[in-house]
mmCIF file of C-alpha atoms and ligand atoms in Angstrom:
data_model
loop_
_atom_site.group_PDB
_atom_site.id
_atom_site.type_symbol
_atom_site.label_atom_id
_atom_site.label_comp_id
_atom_site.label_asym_id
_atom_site.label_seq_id
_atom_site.Cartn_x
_atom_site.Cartn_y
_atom_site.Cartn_z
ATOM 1 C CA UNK A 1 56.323 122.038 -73.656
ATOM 2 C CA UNK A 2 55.585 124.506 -70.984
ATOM 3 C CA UNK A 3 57.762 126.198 -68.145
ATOM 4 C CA UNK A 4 57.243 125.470 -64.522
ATOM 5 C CA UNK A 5 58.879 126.699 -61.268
ATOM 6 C CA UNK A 6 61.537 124.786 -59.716
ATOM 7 C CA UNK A 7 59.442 123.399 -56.341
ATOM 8 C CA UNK A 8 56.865 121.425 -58.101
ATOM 9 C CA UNK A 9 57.239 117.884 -59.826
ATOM 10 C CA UNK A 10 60.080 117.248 -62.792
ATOM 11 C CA UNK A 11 62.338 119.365 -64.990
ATOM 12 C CA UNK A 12 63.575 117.671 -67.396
ATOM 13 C CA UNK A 13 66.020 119.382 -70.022
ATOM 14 C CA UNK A 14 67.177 117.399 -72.640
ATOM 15 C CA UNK A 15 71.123 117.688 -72.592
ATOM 16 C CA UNK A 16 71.364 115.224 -76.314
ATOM 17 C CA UNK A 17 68.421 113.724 -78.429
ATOM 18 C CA UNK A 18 71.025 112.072 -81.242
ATOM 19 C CA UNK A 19 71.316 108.704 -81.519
ATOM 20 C CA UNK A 20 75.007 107.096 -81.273
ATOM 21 C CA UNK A 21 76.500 109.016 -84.254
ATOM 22 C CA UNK A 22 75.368 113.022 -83.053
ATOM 23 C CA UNK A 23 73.583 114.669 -85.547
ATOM 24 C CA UNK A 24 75.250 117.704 -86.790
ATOM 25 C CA UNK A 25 74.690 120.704 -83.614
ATOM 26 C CA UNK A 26 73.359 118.219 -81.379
ATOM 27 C CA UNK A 27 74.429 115.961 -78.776
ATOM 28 C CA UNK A 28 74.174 112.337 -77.947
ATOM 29 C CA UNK A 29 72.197 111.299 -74.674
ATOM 30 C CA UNK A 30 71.869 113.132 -71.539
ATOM 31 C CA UNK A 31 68.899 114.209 -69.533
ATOM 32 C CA UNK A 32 68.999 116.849 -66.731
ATOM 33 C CA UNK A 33 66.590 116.070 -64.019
ATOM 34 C CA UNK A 34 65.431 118.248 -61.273
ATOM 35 C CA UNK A 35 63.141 117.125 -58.685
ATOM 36 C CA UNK A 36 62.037 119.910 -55.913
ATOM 37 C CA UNK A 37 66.216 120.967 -55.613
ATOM 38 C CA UNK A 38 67.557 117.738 -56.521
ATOM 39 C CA UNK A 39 69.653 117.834 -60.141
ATOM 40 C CA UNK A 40 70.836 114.477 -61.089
ATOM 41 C CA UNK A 41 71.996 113.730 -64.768
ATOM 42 C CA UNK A 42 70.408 110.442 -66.263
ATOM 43 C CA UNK A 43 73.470 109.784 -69.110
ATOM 44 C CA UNK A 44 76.274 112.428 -70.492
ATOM 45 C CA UNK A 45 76.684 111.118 -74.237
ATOM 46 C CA UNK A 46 78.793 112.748 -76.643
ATOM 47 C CA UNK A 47 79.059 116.474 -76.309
ATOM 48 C CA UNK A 48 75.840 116.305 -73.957
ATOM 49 C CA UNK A 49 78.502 117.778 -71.006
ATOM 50 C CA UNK A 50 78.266 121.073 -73.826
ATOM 51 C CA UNK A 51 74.622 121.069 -73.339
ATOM 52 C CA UNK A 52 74.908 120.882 -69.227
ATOM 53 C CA UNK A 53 76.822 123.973 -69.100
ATOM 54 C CA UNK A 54 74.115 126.024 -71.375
ATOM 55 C CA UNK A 55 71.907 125.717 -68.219
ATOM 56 C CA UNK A 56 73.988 124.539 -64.620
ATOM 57 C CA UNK A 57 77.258 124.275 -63.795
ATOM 58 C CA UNK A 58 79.183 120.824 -63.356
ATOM 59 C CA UNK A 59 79.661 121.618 -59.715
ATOM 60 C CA UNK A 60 75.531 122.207 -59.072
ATOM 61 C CA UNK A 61 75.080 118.197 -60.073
ATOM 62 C CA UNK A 62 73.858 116.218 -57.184
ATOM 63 C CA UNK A 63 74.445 112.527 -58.842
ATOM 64 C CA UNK A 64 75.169 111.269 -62.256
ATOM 65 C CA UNK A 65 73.284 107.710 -63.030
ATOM 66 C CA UNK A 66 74.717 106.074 -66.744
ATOM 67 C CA UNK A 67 72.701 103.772 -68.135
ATOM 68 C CA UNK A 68 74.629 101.615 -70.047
ATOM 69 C CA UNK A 69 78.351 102.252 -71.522
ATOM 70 C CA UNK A 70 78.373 102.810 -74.842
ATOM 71 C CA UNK A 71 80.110 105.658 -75.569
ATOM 72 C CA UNK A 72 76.752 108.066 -76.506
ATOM 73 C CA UNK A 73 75.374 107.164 -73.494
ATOM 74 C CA UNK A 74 78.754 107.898 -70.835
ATOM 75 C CA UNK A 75 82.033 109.353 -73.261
ATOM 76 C CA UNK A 76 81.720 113.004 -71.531
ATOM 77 C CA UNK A 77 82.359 111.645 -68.344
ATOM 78 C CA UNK A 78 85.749 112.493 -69.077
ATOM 79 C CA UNK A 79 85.595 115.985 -70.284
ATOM 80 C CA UNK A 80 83.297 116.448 -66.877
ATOM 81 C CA UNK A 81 86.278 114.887 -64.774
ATOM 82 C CA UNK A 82 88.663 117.762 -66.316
ATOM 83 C CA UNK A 83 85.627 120.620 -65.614
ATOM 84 C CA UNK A 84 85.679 119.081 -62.317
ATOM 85 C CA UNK A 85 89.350 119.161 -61.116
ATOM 86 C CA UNK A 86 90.846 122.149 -63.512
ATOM 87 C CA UNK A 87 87.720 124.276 -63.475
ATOM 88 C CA UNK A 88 86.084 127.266 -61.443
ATOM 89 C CA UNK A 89 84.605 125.461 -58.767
ATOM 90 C CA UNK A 90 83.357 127.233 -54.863
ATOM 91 C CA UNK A 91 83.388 123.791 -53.366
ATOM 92 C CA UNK A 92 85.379 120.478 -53.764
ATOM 93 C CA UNK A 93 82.467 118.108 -52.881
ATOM 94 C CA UNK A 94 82.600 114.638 -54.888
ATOM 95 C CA UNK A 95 79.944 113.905 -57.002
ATOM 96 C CA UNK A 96 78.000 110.464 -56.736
ATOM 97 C CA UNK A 97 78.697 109.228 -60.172
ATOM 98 C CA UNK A 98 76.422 105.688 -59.734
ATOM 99 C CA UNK A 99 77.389 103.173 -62.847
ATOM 100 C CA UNK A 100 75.286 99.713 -64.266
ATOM 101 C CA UNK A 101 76.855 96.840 -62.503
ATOM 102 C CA UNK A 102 80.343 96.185 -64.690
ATOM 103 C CA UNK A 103 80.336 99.641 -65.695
ATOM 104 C CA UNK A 104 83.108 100.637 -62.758
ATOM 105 C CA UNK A 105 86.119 98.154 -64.297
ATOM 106 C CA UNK A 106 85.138 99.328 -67.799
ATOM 107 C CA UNK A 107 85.358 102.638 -66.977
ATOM 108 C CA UNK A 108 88.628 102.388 -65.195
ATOM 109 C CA UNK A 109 90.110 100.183 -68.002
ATOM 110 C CA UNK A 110 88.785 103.329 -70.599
ATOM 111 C CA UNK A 111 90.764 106.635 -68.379
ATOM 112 C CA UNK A 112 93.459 103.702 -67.300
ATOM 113 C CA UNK A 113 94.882 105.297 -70.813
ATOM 114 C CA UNK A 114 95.546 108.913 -69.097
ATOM 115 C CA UNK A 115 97.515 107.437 -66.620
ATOM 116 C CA UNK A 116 100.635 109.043 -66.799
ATOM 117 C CA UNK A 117 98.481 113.041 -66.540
ATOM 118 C CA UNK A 118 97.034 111.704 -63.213
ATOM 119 C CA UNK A 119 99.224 109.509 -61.218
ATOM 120 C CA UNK A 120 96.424 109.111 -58.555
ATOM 121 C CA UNK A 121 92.752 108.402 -58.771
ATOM 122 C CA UNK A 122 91.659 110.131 -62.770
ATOM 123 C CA UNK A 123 87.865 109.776 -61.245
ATOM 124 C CA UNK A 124 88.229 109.100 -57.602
ATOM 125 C CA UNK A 125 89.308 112.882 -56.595
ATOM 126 C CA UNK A 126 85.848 114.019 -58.286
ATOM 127 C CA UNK A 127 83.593 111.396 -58.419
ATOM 128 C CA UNK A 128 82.200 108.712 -56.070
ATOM 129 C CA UNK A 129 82.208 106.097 -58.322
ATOM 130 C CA UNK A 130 79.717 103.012 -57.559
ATOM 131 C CA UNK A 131 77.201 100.891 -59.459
ATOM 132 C CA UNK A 132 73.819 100.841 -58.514
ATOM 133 C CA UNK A 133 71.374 97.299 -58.103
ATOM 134 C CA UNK A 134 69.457 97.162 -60.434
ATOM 135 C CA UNK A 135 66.700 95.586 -58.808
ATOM 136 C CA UNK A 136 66.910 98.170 -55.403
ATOM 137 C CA UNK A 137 65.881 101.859 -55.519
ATOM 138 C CA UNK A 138 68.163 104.554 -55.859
ATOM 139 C CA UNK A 139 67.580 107.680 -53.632
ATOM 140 C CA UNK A 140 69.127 110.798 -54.615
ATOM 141 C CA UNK A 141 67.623 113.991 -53.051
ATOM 142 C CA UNK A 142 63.862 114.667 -53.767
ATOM 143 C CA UNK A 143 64.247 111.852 -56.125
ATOM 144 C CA UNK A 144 63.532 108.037 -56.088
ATOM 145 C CA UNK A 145 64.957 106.036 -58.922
ATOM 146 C CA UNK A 146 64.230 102.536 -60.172
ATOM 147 C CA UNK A 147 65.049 100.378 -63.367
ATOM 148 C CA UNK A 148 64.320 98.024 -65.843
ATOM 149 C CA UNK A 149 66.985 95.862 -67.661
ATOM 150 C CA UNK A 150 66.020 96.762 -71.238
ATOM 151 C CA UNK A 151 66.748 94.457 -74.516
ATOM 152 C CA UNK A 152 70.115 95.861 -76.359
ATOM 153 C CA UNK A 153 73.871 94.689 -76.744
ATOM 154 C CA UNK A 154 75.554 95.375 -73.690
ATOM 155 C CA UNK A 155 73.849 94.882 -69.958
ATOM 156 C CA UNK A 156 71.627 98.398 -70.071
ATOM 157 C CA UNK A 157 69.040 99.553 -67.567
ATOM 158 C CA UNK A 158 65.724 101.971 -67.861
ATOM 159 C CA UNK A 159 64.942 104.009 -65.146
ATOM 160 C CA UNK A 160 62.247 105.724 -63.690
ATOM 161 C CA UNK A 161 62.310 109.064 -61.546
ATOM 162 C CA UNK A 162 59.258 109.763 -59.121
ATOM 163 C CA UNK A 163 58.945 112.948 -56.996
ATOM 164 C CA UNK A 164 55.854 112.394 -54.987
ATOM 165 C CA UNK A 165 53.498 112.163 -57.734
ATOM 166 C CA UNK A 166 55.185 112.924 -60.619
ATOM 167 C CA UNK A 167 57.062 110.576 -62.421
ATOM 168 C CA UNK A 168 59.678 110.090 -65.217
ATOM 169 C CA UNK A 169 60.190 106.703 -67.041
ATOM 170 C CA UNK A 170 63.606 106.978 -69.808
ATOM 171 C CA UNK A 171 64.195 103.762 -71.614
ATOM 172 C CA UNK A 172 68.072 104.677 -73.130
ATOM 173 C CA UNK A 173 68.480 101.912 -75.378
ATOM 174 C CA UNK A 174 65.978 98.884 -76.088
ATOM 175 C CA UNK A 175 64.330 97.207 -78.754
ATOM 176 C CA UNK A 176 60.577 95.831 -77.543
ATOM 177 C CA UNK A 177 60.807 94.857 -73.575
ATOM 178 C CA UNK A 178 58.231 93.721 -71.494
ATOM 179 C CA UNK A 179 60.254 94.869 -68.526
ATOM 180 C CA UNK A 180 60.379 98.499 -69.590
ATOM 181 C CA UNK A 181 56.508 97.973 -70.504
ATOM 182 C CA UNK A 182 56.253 97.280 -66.595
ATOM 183 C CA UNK A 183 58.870 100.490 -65.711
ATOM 184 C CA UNK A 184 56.903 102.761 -67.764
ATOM 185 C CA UNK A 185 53.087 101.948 -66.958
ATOM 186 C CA UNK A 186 51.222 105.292 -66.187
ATOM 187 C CA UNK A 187 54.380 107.213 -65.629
ATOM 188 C CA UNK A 188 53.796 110.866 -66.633
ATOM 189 C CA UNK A 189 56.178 110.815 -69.041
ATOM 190 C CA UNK A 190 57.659 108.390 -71.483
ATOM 191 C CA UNK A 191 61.205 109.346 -72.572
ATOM 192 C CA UNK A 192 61.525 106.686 -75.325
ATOM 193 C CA UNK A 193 64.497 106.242 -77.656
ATOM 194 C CA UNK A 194 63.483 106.210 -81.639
ATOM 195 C CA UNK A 195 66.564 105.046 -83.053
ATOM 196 C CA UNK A 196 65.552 102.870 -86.118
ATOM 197 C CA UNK A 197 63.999 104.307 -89.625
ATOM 198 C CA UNK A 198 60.831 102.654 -90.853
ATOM 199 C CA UNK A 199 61.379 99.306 -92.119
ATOM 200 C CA UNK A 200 64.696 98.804 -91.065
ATOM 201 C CA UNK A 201 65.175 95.450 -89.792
ATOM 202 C CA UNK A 202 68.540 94.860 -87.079
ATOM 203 C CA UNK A 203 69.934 90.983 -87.238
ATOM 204 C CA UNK A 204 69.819 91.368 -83.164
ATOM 205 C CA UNK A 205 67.339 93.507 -81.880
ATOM 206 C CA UNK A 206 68.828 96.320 -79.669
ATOM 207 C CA UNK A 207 66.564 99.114 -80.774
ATOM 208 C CA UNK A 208 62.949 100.612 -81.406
ATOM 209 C CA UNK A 209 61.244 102.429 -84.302
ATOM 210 C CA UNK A 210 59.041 105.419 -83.523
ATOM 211 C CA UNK A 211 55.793 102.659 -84.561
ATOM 212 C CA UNK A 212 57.203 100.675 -81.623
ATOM 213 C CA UNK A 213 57.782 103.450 -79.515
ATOM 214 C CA UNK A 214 54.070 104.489 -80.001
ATOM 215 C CA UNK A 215 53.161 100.564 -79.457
ATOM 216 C CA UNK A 216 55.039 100.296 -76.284
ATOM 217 C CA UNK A 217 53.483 103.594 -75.360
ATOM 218 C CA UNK A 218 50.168 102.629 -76.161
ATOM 219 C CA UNK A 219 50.474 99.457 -73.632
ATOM 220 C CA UNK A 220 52.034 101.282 -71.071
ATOM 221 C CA UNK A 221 49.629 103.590 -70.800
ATOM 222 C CA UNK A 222 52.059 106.294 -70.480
ATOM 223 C CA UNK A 223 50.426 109.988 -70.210
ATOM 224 C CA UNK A 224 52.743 111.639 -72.747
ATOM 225 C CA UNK A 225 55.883 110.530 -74.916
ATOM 226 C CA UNK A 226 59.210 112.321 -75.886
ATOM 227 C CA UNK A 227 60.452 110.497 -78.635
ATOM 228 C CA UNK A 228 64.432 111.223 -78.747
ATOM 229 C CA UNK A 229 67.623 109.470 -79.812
ATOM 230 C CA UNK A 230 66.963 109.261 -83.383
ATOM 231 C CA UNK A 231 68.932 109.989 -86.098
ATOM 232 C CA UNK A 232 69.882 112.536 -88.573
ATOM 233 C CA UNK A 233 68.028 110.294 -91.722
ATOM 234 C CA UNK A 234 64.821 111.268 -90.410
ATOM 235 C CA UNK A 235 62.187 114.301 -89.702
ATOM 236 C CA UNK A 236 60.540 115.081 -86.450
ATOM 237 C CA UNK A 237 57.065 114.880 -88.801
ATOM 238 C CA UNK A 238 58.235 111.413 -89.831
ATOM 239 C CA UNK A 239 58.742 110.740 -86.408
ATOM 240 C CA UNK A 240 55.787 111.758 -84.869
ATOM 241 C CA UNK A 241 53.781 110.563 -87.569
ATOM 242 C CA UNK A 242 54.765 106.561 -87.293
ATOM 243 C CA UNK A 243 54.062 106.991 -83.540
ATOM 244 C CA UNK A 244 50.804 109.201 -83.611
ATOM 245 C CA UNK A 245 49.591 105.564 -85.920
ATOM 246 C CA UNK A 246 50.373 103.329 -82.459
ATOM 247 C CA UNK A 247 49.872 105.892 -79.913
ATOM 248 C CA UNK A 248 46.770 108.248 -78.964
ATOM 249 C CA UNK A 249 48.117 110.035 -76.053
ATOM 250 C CA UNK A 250 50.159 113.446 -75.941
ATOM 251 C CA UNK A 251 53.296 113.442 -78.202
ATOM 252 C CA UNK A 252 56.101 115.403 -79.059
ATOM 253 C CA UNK A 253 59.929 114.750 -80.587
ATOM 254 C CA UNK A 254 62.667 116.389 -78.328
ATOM 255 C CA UNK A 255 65.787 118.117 -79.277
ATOM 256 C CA UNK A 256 68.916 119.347 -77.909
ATOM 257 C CA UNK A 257 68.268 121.661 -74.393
ATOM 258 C CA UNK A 258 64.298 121.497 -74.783
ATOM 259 C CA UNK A 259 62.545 121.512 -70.907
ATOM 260 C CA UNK A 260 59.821 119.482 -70.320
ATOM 261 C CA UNK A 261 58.016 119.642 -66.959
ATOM 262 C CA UNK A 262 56.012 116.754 -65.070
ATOM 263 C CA UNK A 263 53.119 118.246 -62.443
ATOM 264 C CA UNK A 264 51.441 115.119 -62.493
HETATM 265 ZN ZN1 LIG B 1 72.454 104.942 -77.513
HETATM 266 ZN ZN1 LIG B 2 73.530 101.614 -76.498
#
């Protein structure tokens, strides 16, 4: 992993690299992007909103994007909504918080339960809450953004970031998808989730092993893959090693607050 000044291509810091159940110290999903000024966070999963304030304050966000909504892909949402209203803040700007089609009424029926602390709008006096089309492009900033539905339980959605050349493809959840094949191809970097142990076998199919990581890699022709959301049961060796045997391109296994930089 290397450092890189702000101006050129993509940051990315990794705000959570656990799968759904955090692995002890480390947070669930949540990627910190920044594209020539532009910060926009791709997922805030379980105690990932812990991991934002290591490195930027809440208020220095220029759009949140969710994936999906499961909770280790969204939950800190409402610690962020607190940070936003009760914290320090030098300006009272909204932030563009873009949800997956459905993901508004869900989210409203969740914070519906603190009611009674917030008589108004819980989100509306921070946020602006919408969902994004899935099949448009999402401009935020510096940054274009595009996605992919991917192949899990619930209605979830790749994306890919480009910054003039540079590009960032994260898949959050999936098990084997042509679609996210198609997302991914030759983007600079593959953020790819790793969630299943070798030889475990799911009844529905909602996730990849780092094998199938490397194979989707390997198709996609992807210039280097981050291997994250994985579990505490395995090694970053272990990992690396099942994908290194599918994939011959640059590799690595993320973890909590590591910055990765796209020039390319
Ligand atoms: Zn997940
Ligand atoms: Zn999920």
């Amino acid at each position: 992993m290397t450092e890189a000044s702000d101006a050129e291509g993509l940051r990315i810091t990794v705000l959570g690299s656990s799968n759904a159940i955090p692995r002890p110290g480390r947070a669930c999903s949540g990627y910190l992007i920044e594209a020539e000024g532009t910060a926009l966070v791709a997922d805030l999963g379980t105690g990932a909103l812990a991991n934002l304030f290591r490195v930027r304050a809440a208020e220095d966000v220029d759009a949140i994007v969710i994936s999906h909504m499961h909770a280790d892909h969204f939950i800190d949402l409402v610690p962020l909504r607190y940070a936003l209203k009760y914290g320090p803040r030098t300006n009272a700007r909204k932030i563009p918080l873009w949800l997956p089609p459905g993901g508004e009424a869900m989210l409203r029926r969740l914070v519906g339960a603190f009611a009674r602390e917030s008589p108004h709008d819980f989100l509306g006096e921070v946020f602006e809450v919408a969902e994004y089309a899935p099949s448009g492009t999402l401009s935020i900033g510096a940054a274009q953004l595009r996605f992919a539905p991917t192949v899990h339980y619930i209605p979830t959605f790749a994306l890919r970031c480009t910054c003039g050349t540079s590009s960032v493809t994260y898949t959050a959840d999936t098990a084997p998808s042509e679609d996210v094949l198609a997302l991914a191809r030759d983007t600079g970097l593959f953020m790819c989730e790793a969630t299943l142990l070798p030889g475990e076998r799911e009844t529905t199919r909602g996730h990849l092993s780092a094998e199938e990581a490397g194979i989707l890699s390997e198709r996609a022709g992807v210039r280097r893959l981050a291997l994250t959301h994985y579990p505490v049961e395995t090694t970053p060796e272990e990992l690396l090693s099942a994908a290194a045997s599918r994939y011959s391109g640059e590799l690595c296994v993320v973890d909590d607050v590591d910055v990765l930089v796209v020039e390319d």
